[in-house]
CSV table of C-alpha atoms in Angstrom, one decimal:
chain,number,residue,atom,x,y,z
D,1,UNK,CA,0.0,0.0,-0.1
D,2,UNK,CA,1.4,3.4,-1.0
D,3,UNK,CA,0.4,6.8,0.8
D,4,UNK,CA,2.0,8.7,-2.1
D,5,UNK,CA,-0.7,10.4,-4.1
D,6,UNK,CA,0.7,10.6,-7.8
D,7,UNK,CA,0.4,13.7,-10.1
D,8,UNK,CA,-2.9,13.8,-11.6
D,9,UNK,CA,-3.4,12.4,-15.1
D,10,UNK,CA,-5.4,15.2,-16.7
D,11,UNK,CA,-5.4,13.6,-20.3
D,12,UNK,CA,-6.7,10.4,-19.1
D,13,UNK,CA,-9.5,12.1,-17.1
D,14,UNK,CA,-10.5,13.9,-20.1
D,15,UNK,CA,-10.4,11.0,-22.6
D,16,UNK,CA,-12.4,9.1,-20.1
D,17,UNK,CA,-15.0,11.9,-19.9
D,18,UNK,CA,-15.0,12.3,-23.6
D,19,UNK,CA,-15.6,8.7,-24.1
D,20,UNK,CA,-18.4,8.8,-21.7
D,21,UNK,CA,-20.1,11.8,-23.4
D,22,UNK,CA,-19.6,10.1,-26.8
D,23,UNK,CA,-22.5,7.8,-25.6
D,24,UNK,CA,-25.1,10.8,-26.6
D,25,UNK,CA,-24.0,11.2,-30.2
D,26,UNK,CA,-23.7,7.3,-30.4
D,27,UNK,CA,-27.3,6.7,-29.3
D,28,UNK,CA,-28.7,9.8,-31.4
D,29,UNK,CA,-27.0,8.8,-34.3
D,30,UNK,CA,-28.2,5.2,-33.8
D,31,UNK,CA,-31.9,6.6,-34.5
D,32,UNK,CA,-30.7,7.5,-38.0
D,33,UNK,CA,-28.4,4.6,-38.9
D,34,UNK,CA,-29.2,1.2,-40.5
D,35,UNK,CA,-29.0,-0.4,-37.1
D,36,UNK,CA,-32.3,-1.6,-36.1
D,37,UNK,CA,-33.3,0.1,-32.8
D,38,UNK,CA,-36.1,0.7,-30.2
D,39,UNK,CA,-36.8,4.0,-32.4
D,40,UNK,CA,-35.6,4.7,-36.0
D,41,UNK,CA,-36.1,7.4,-38.7
D,42,UNK,CA,-38.0,6.5,-41.7
D,43,UNK,CA,-35.0,6.7,-43.9
D,44,UNK,CA,-31.2,5.7,-42.7
D,45,UNK,CA,-28.2,8.2,-43.2
D,46,UNK,CA,-25.3,6.9,-44.6
D,47,UNK,CA,-22.9,9.5,-42.8
D,48,UNK,CA,-24.8,8.9,-39.5
D,49,UNK,CA,-24.6,5.1,-39.8
D,50,UNK,CA,-20.7,5.4,-40.3
D,51,UNK,CA,-20.5,7.8,-37.5
D,52,UNK,CA,-22.4,5.3,-35.2
D,53,UNK,CA,-20.1,2.3,-36.4
D,54,UNK,CA,-17.0,4.5,-35.7
D,55,UNK,CA,-17.9,5.4,-32.1
D,56,UNK,CA,-19.1,1.8,-31.3
D,57,UNK,CA,-15.9,0.0,-32.8
D,58,UNK,CA,-13.3,1.5,-30.2
D,59,UNK,CA,-15.1,3.5,-27.4
D,60,UNK,CA,-15.3,0.9,-24.8
D,61,UNK,CA,-12.1,-0.8,-25.4
D,62,UNK,CA,-10.2,2.5,-24.8
D,63,UNK,CA,-12.4,3.3,-21.7
D,64,UNK,CA,-11.7,0.0,-20.0
D,65,UNK,CA,-7.9,0.5,-20.4
D,66,UNK,CA,-8.3,3.7,-18.6
D,67,UNK,CA,-10.5,2.3,-15.9
D,68,UNK,CA,-8.0,-0.6,-15.6
D,69,UNK,CA,-5.1,2.1,-15.1
D,70,UNK,CA,-6.8,4.0,-12.4
D,71,UNK,CA,-8.3,1.0,-10.7
D,72,UNK,CA,-4.8,-0.6,-10.2
D,73,UNK,CA,-3.3,3.0,-9.2
D,74,UNK,CA,-5.9,2.9,-6.2
D,75,UNK,CA,-5.3,-0.7,-5.7
D,76,UNK,CA,-1.8,0.0,-4.7
D,77,UNK,CA,-2.9,3.1,-2.6
D,78,UNK,CA,-5.3,1.4,-0.4
D,79,UNK,CA,-5.6,-1.8,1.6
D,80,UNK,CA,-7.2,-4.5,-0.7
D,81,UNK,CA,-10.7,-4.5,1.0
D,82,UNK,CA,-10.8,-1.1,1.5
D,83,UNK,CA,-9.9,-0.8,-2.2
D,84,UNK,CA,-12.9,-3.0,-3.1
D,85,UNK,CA,-15.5,-1.3,-0.8
D,86,UNK,CA,-14.5,2.2,-2.2
D,87,UNK,CA,-14.5,1.0,-5.9
D,88,UNK,CA,-17.8,-1.0,-5.6
D,89,UNK,CA,-19.3,1.9,-3.9
D,90,UNK,CA,-18.3,4.5,-6.7
D,91,UNK,CA,-19.4,2.2,-9.3
D,92,UNK,CA,-22.3,0.2,-7.9
D,93,UNK,CA,-24.3,2.8,-5.9
D,94,UNK,CA,-24.8,5.0,-9.5
D,95,UNK,CA,-25.8,1.9,-11.1
D,96,UNK,CA,-28.2,0.6,-8.5
D,97,UNK,CA,-29.6,4.3,-8.3
D,98,UNK,CA,-30.1,4.4,-12.0
D,99,UNK,CA,-32.4,1.2,-12.2
D,100,UNK,CA,-35.4,2.3,-10.3
D,101,UNK,CA,-34.8,6.1,-11.4
D,102,UNK,CA,-33.8,5.8,-15.1
D,103,UNK,CA,-34.1,2.2,-16.7
D,104,UNK,CA,-37.4,1.1,-14.9
D,105,UNK,CA,-39.1,4.1,-16.3
D,106,UNK,CA,-37.5,3.5,-19.5
D,107,UNK,CA,-38.8,-0.2,-19.5
D,108,UNK,CA,-42.5,1.4,-19.3
D,109,UNK,CA,-41.7,3.9,-22.0
D,110,UNK,CA,-40.5,1.2,-24.4
D,111,UNK,CA,-43.6,-0.8,-23.5
D,112,UNK,CA,-46.2,1.8,-23.9
D,113,UNK,CA,-44.8,4.2,-26.7
D,114,UNK,CA,-42.8,1.8,-29.0
D,115,UNK,CA,-43.5,-1.7,-31.0
D,116,UNK,CA,-40.4,-3.1,-29.2
D,117,UNK,CA,-42.3,-5.4,-26.9
D,118,UNK,CA,-45.4,-5.9,-28.8
D,119,UNK,CA,-45.0,-9.7,-28.0
D,120,UNK,CA,-44.5,-9.1,-24.0
D,121,UNK,CA,-48.1,-10.7,-23.2
D,122,UNK,CA,-47.3,-13.7,-25.1
D,123,UNK,CA,-43.8,-14.3,-23.6
D,124,UNK,CA,-43.1,-17.2,-21.0
D,125,UNK,CA,-42.2,-16.2,-17.4
D,126,UNK,CA,-38.5,-16.8,-18.1
D,127,UNK,CA,-38.9,-14.8,-21.5
D,128,UNK,CA,-40.5,-11.7,-19.5
D,129,UNK,CA,-37.6,-12.1,-16.9
D,130,UNK,CA,-35.1,-12.1,-19.5
D,131,UNK,CA,-36.4,-9.1,-21.3
D,132,UNK,CA,-36.7,-7.3,-18.2
D,133,UNK,CA,-33.1,-7.8,-17.4
D,134,UNK,CA,-32.0,-6.7,-20.7
D,135,UNK,CA,-34.0,-3.6,-20.3
D,136,UNK,CA,-33.2,-2.8,-16.8
D,137,UNK,CA,-29.5,-3.1,-17.3
D,138,UNK,CA,-29.8,-1.4,-20.8
D,139,UNK,CA,-27.0,1.2,-21.1
D,140,UNK,CA,-25.8,0.4,-17.6
D,141,UNK,CA,-24.2,-2.7,-19.0
D,142,UNK,CA,-20.6,-1.3,-18.7
D,143,UNK,CA,-20.9,-0.5,-15.1
D,144,UNK,CA,-22.0,-4.0,-14.3
D,145,UNK,CA,-19.0,-5.4,-16.2
D,146,UNK,CA,-16.9,-2.6,-14.3
D,147,UNK,CA,-18.3,-4.2,-10.9
D,148,UNK,CA,-17.4,-7.6,-12.1
D,149,UNK,CA,-13.6,-6.6,-13.3
D,150,UNK,CA,-13.4,-4.7,-10.1
D,151,UNK,CA,-14.4,-7.8,-8.2
D,152,UNK,CA,-12.1,-10.0,-10.2
D,153,UNK,CA,-9.3,-7.2,-9.6
D,154,UNK,CA,-8.9,-8.8,-6.3
D,155,UNK,CA,-7.3,-11.8,-7.9
D,156,UNK,CA,-5.7,-10.2,-10.9
D,157,UNK,CA,-4.3,-7.2,-9.4
D,158,UNK,CA,-2.9,-9.4,-6.4
D,159,UNK,CA,-1.4,-11.8,-9.0
D,160,UNK,CA,0.0,-8.5,-10.9
D,161,UNK,CA,1.4,-7.0,-7.9
D,162,UNK,CA,3.3,-10.1,-6.9
D,163,UNK,CA,4.4,-10.9,-10.3
D,164,UNK,CA,8.4,-10.5,-10.8
D,165,UNK,CA,9.8,-8.5,-13.8
D,166,UNK,CA,10.7,-11.2,-16.3
D,167,UNK,CA,9.8,-9.0,-19.3
D,168,UNK,CA,11.7,-5.8,-20.2
D,169,UNK,CA,8.7,-3.7,-21.3
D,170,UNK,CA,11.0,-1.0,-22.6
D,171,UNK,CA,11.5,-3.3,-25.5
D,172,UNK,CA,7.7,-4.3,-26.0
D,173,UNK,CA,6.2,-2.8,-29.1
D,174,UNK,CA,2.7,-2.7,-30.5
D,175,UNK,CA,3.4,-6.0,-32.4
D,176,UNK,CA,4.0,-7.9,-29.3
D,177,UNK,CA,0.9,-6.6,-27.6
D,178,UNK,CA,-1.3,-7.1,-30.7
D,179,UNK,CA,-0.4,-10.7,-30.9
D,180,UNK,CA,-0.9,-11.2,-27.2
D,181,UNK,CA,-4.4,-9.5,-27.2
D,182,UNK,CA,-5.5,-11.1,-30.6
D,183,UNK,CA,-4.6,-14.7,-29.1
D,184,UNK,CA,-7.0,-13.9,-26.0
D,185,UNK,CA,-9.6,-12.7,-28.6
D,186,UNK,CA,-9.3,-16.1,-30.4
D,187,UNK,CA,-9.6,-17.8,-27.1
D,188,UNK,CA,-12.9,-15.7,-26.6
D,189,UNK,CA,-14.0,-16.8,-29.9
D,190,UNK,CA,-13.6,-20.4,-29.5
D,191,UNK,CA,-15.5,-20.1,-26.1
D,192,UNK,CA,-18.2,-18.3,-27.9
D,193,UNK,CA,-18.6,-21.0,-30.6
D,194,UNK,CA,-18.7,-23.5,-28.1
D,195,UNK,CA,-21.5,-22.1,-26.3
D,196,UNK,CA,-23.4,-21.0,-29.5
D,197,UNK,CA,-22.9,-24.8,-30.7
D,198,UNK,CA,-24.1,-26.4,-27.3
D,199,UNK,CA,-26.0,-23.9,-25.2
D,200,UNK,CA,-27.0,-21.3,-27.8
D,201,UNK,CA,-29.9,-20.1,-25.7
D,202,UNK,CA,-27.3,-18.8,-23.2
D,203,UNK,CA,-26.2,-16.1,-25.7
D,204,UNK,CA,-29.7,-14.8,-25.6
D,205,UNK,CA,-29.7,-14.7,-21.7
D,206,UNK,CA,-29.1,-11.0,-20.6
D,207,UNK,CA,-27.3,-11.8,-17.4
D,208,UNK,CA,-25.0,-14.4,-19.1
D,209,UNK,CA,-24.2,-12.3,-22.2
D,210,UNK,CA,-23.3,-9.2,-20.2
D,211,UNK,CA,-22.0,-10.7,-16.9
D,212,UNK,CA,-20.0,-13.5,-18.6
D,213,UNK,CA,-19.3,-12.7,-22.2
D,214,UNK,CA,-18.8,-9.0,-22.2
D,215,UNK,CA,-16.9,-9.3,-19.0
D,216,UNK,CA,-14.3,-11.6,-20.5
D,217,UNK,CA,-14.4,-9.8,-23.8
D,218,UNK,CA,-13.1,-6.5,-22.0
D,219,UNK,CA,-10.9,-8.2,-19.3
D,220,UNK,CA,-7.6,-7.9,-21.4
D,221,UNK,CA,-8.2,-4.1,-21.9
D,222,UNK,CA,-8.8,-3.7,-18.2
D,223,UNK,CA,-5.7,-5.6,-17.5
D,224,UNK,CA,-3.7,-3.8,-20.2
D,225,UNK,CA,-4.4,-0.6,-18.3
D,226,UNK,CA,-3.3,-2.0,-15.2
D,227,UNK,CA,-0.1,-3.0,-16.8
D,228,UNK,CA,0.4,0.4,-18.2
D,229,UNK,CA,0.3,1.7,-14.6
D,230,UNK,CA,2.9,-0.9,-13.3
D,231,UNK,CA,5.3,-0.6,-16.2
D,232,UNK,CA,5.7,3.2,-17.3
D,233,UNK,CA,7.4,1.9,-20.5
D,234,UNK,CA,4.1,0.6,-21.7
D,235,UNK,CA,2.3,4.0,-20.9
D,236,UNK,CA,5.0,5.9,-22.8
D,237,UNK,CA,4.4,3.5,-25.7
D,238,UNK,CA,0.6,4.4,-25.6
D,239,UNK,CA,1.1,8.0,-25.5
D,240,UNK,CA,3.8,8.2,-28.4
D,241,UNK,CA,2.1,8.6,-31.6
D,242,UNK,CA,2.5,5.9,-34.0
D,243,UNK,CA,1.4,6.3,-37.7
D,244,UNK,CA,1.1,2.7,-38.5
D,245,UNK,CA,-1.5,2.3,-35.6
D,246,UNK,CA,-3.2,5.5,-37.0
D,247,UNK,CA,-3.3,4.3,-40.7
D,248,UNK,CA,-4.4,0.6,-39.2
D,249,UNK,CA,-7.4,2.2,-37.5
D,250,UNK,CA,-8.6,3.3,-40.9
D,251,UNK,CA,-8.3,-0.2,-42.4
D,252,UNK,CA,-9.6,-1.8,-39.5
D,253,UNK,CA,-12.7,0.4,-39.3
D,254,UNK,CA,-13.3,-0.6,-43.0
D,255,UNK,CA,-13.3,-4.2,-42.1
D,256,UNK,CA,-15.4,-3.5,-39.0
D,257,UNK,CA,-18.1,-1.8,-41.6
D,258,UNK,CA,-17.9,-4.7,-43.9
D,259,UNK,CA,-18.4,-7.2,-41.2
D,260,UNK,CA,-21.4,-5.4,-40.1
D,261,UNK,CA,-23.0,-5.2,-43.7
D,262,UNK,CA,-22.2,-8.6,-45.0
D,263,UNK,CA,-21.9,-11.1,-42.1
D,264,UNK,CA,-24.5,-12.8,-40.5
D,265,UNK,CA,-25.3,-13.5,-36.9
D,266,UNK,CA,-25.9,-17.0,-37.5
D,267,UNK,CA,-22.5,-17.2,-39.1
D,268,UNK,CA,-19.2,-15.9,-37.8
D,269,UNK,CA,-20.0,-12.4,-37.5
D,270,UNK,CA,-19.6,-12.0,-33.7
D,271,UNK,CA,-16.4,-14.0,-33.7
D,272,UNK,CA,-15.1,-11.8,-36.6
D,273,UNK,CA,-16.4,-8.7,-34.6
D,274,UNK,CA,-14.4,-9.6,-31.4
D,275,UNK,CA,-11.2,-9.9,-33.3
D,276,UNK,CA,-11.8,-6.7,-35.4
D,277,UNK,CA,-12.9,-4.6,-32.4
D,278,UNK,CA,-9.8,-5.9,-30.5
D,279,UNK,CA,-7.6,-4.5,-33.2
D,280,UNK,CA,-9.7,-1.3,-33.4
D,281,UNK,CA,-9.4,-0.8,-29.6
D,282,UNK,CA,-5.5,-1.2,-29.9
D,283,UNK,CA,-5.2,1.1,-32.9
D,284,UNK,CA,-7.4,3.9,-31.2
D,285,UNK,CA,-5.7,3.4,-27.9
D,286,UNK,CA,-2.6,4.8,-29.4
D,287,UNK,CA,-4.6,7.4,-31.4
D,288,UNK,CA,-6.6,8.6,-28.1
D,289,UNK,CA,-3.7,8.6,-25.7
D,290,UNK,CA,-1.3,10.2,-28.1
D,291,UNK,CA,-3.6,13.1,-29.1
D,292,UNK,CA,-4.8,13.4,-25.6
D,293,UNK,CA,-1.5,13.5,-24.0
D,294,UNK,CA,-0.5,16.2,-26.4
D,295,UNK,CA,-3.7,18.4,-26.2
D,296,UNK,CA,-5.6,17.7,-22.9
D,297,UNK,CA,-2.7,17.1,-20.3
D,298,UNK,CA,-3.3,20.2,-18.3
D,299,UNK,CA,-5.7,21.3,-15.7
D,300,UNK,CA,-8.8,23.2,-17.1
D,301,UNK,CA,-11.9,24.0,-15.2
D,302,UNK,CA,-14.1,23.5,-18.2
D,303,UNK,CA,-12.7,20.1,-18.8
D,304,UNK,CA,-13.0,19.1,-15.1
D,305,UNK,CA,-16.4,20.0,-15.2
D,306,UNK,CA,-17.1,17.7,-18.2
D,307,UNK,CA,-15.1,15.0,-16.2
D,308,UNK,CA,-17.2,15.4,-13.3
D,309,UNK,CA,-20.7,15.5,-15.1
D,310,UNK,CA,-19.8,12.7,-17.7
D,311,UNK,CA,-21.1,9.9,-15.9
D,312,UNK,CA,-24.3,11.6,-14.9
D,313,UNK,CA,-24.9,12.9,-18.4
D,314,UNK,CA,-24.5,9.1,-19.5
D,315,UNK,CA,-26.7,7.6,-17.1
D,316,UNK,CA,-29.7,10.2,-18.0
D,317,UNK,CA,-29.2,10.6,-21.6
D,318,UNK,CA,-30.6,7.4,-22.9
D,319,UNK,CA,-34.4,7.7,-22.0
D,320,UNK,CA,-34.0,11.4,-23.2
D,321,UNK,CA,-32.9,10.0,-26.5
D,322,UNK,CA,-35.6,7.4,-26.9
D,323,UNK,CA,-38.3,10.3,-26.1
D,324,UNK,CA,-36.4,12.5,-28.5
D,325,UNK,CA,-36.8,9.7,-31.1
D,326,UNK,CA,-40.3,8.8,-30.4
D,327,UNK,CA,-42.0,12.4,-30.4
D,328,UNK,CA,-39.5,14.6,-32.3
D,329,UNK,CA,-37.8,12.5,-34.9
D,330,UNK,CA,-41.0,12.2,-36.8
D,331,UNK,CA,-41.4,15.7,-37.1
D,332,UNK,CA,-37.9,16.4,-38.6
D,333,UNK,CA,-37.5,15.0,-42.4
D,334,UNK,CA,-33.9,15.8,-42.5
D,335,UNK,CA,-31.7,13.3,-40.9
D,336,UNK,CA,-28.7,15.6,-40.3
D,337,UNK,CA,-31.0,18.4,-38.9
D,338,UNK,CA,-32.8,15.7,-36.8
D,339,UNK,CA,-29.2,14.5,-35.5
D,340,UNK,CA,-28.0,17.9,-34.4
D,341,UNK,CA,-31.4,18.9,-33.0
D,342,UNK,CA,-31.3,15.6,-30.9
D,343,UNK,CA,-28.0,16.5,-29.7
D,344,UNK,CA,-28.7,20.1,-28.7
D,345,UNK,CA,-31.8,18.7,-26.9
D,346,UNK,CA,-30.4,15.6,-25.0
D,347,UNK,CA,-27.2,17.4,-24.1
D,348,UNK,CA,-29.3,20.6,-23.0
D,349,UNK,CA,-31.7,18.8,-20.7
D,350,UNK,CA,-29.0,16.3,-19.4
D,351,UNK,CA,-26.7,19.2,-18.2
D,352,UNK,CA,-29.8,20.9,-16.9
D,353,UNK,CA,-30.7,17.9,-14.9
D,354,UNK,CA,-27.0,17.6,-13.6
D,355,UNK,CA,-27.0,21.1,-12.4
D,356,UNK,CA,-30.1,20.5,-10.5
D,357,UNK,CA,-28.9,17.2,-9.0
D,358,UNK,CA,-25.8,19.2,-7.7
D,359,UNK,CA,-28.0,21.1,-5.5
D,360,UNK,CA,-29.5,17.9,-3.8
D,361,UNK,CA,-27.1,16.2,-1.3
D,362,UNK,CA,-29.0,13.0,-1.5
D,363,UNK,CA,-28.9,12.8,-5.4
D,364,UNK,CA,-25.1,13.8,-5.4
D,365,UNK,CA,-24.4,10.7,-3.3
D,366,UNK,CA,-26.6,8.3,-5.2
D,367,UNK,CA,-25.2,9.2,-8.7
D,368,UNK,CA,-21.6,9.4,-7.5
D,369,UNK,CA,-21.2,6.8,-4.5
D,370,UNK,CA,-19.3,9.6,-2.7
D,371,UNK,CA,-20.2,10.6,0.9
D,372,UNK,CA,-21.5,14.1,0.8
D,373,UNK,CA,-20.1,16.9,3.3
D,374,UNK,CA,-22.3,20.0,3.9
D,375,UNK,CA,-19.4,22.2,4.1
D,376,UNK,CA,-17.8,21.0,0.8
D,377,UNK,CA,-18.1,23.1,-2.4
D,378,UNK,CA,-20.0,21.9,-5.4
D,379,UNK,CA,-16.6,21.3,-7.3
D,380,UNK,CA,-15.2,19.2,-4.5
D,381,UNK,CA,-18.3,17.2,-4.0
D,382,UNK,CA,-18.5,16.2,-7.7
D,383,UNK,CA,-14.8,16.0,-8.3
């Protein structure tokens, strides 16, 4: 356990916040993309489909690298059980708060105002339970995965801390990392194919799909972030711009788009997707870290406001996006105009709700998991 508080990594805070806030254009563009969602515009937009695909192809991989980096940093600072308690409170309390306040009302919005659950009455009890789990977890899935990865961290981080340095990480390059992570992705593919072959119904189960498959898929990115904290040479590799990784991101994104268009869910689409998004995540890890380190690695009150607001904005934006799609999208014929109107409306209401919640101590606690002090300033409470 270390009591020395490291210098704040402003650029990582900023990247994490922007990745979280990208959830808003991702879901608003989903309305206008070729992807089938709960709400869709009459005609799909090509450029908004490409934008939606691009955001989806890398965002969460980079997010989990940053989460692993900060999680391991705090693991070394606290006693293990205290670390687990603090981390689960910070992630679990907002997640549990969002279920009754956000995703449960969202479930009834979907039932009453869309056709998504038109067959609800004909479902079996398990079918209703499974659908309810999918909808209650909804866009909170990454918090569920983060809770599980944090819990697994009691084992994986303990192993990492005890690990002796047998590798000279100053000599590790992107080729080594890519081969290692792709090897893991191939194992994930084999596991998924085995489940698909022998227990296909499990892949449609919301709890299994998120708690097992998604957690295993993002585990190497989470651990890659922890390794970057333990071995500064890896972090330096990540923040040093590599033109090959940048060019590779373009090629891999083309492969991602082709897989989305021409592969079948009954075939190898999801296995290919795991390999492609793994590569895309690594390429964009270098792009995001290098640009962020160059442009965002300093204190800025405006950026810190976004850092503090990002989780709350992400949590509340989803039902607002659905309501926009239900009531406003049919009134706007132009997809591009509708997209930017949706961004303005969803962001505007989300930030308004954020400001309201800052003035209510109970809500500040529920959406941050942090104890509130009456004498603390607003910035300190939300930091």
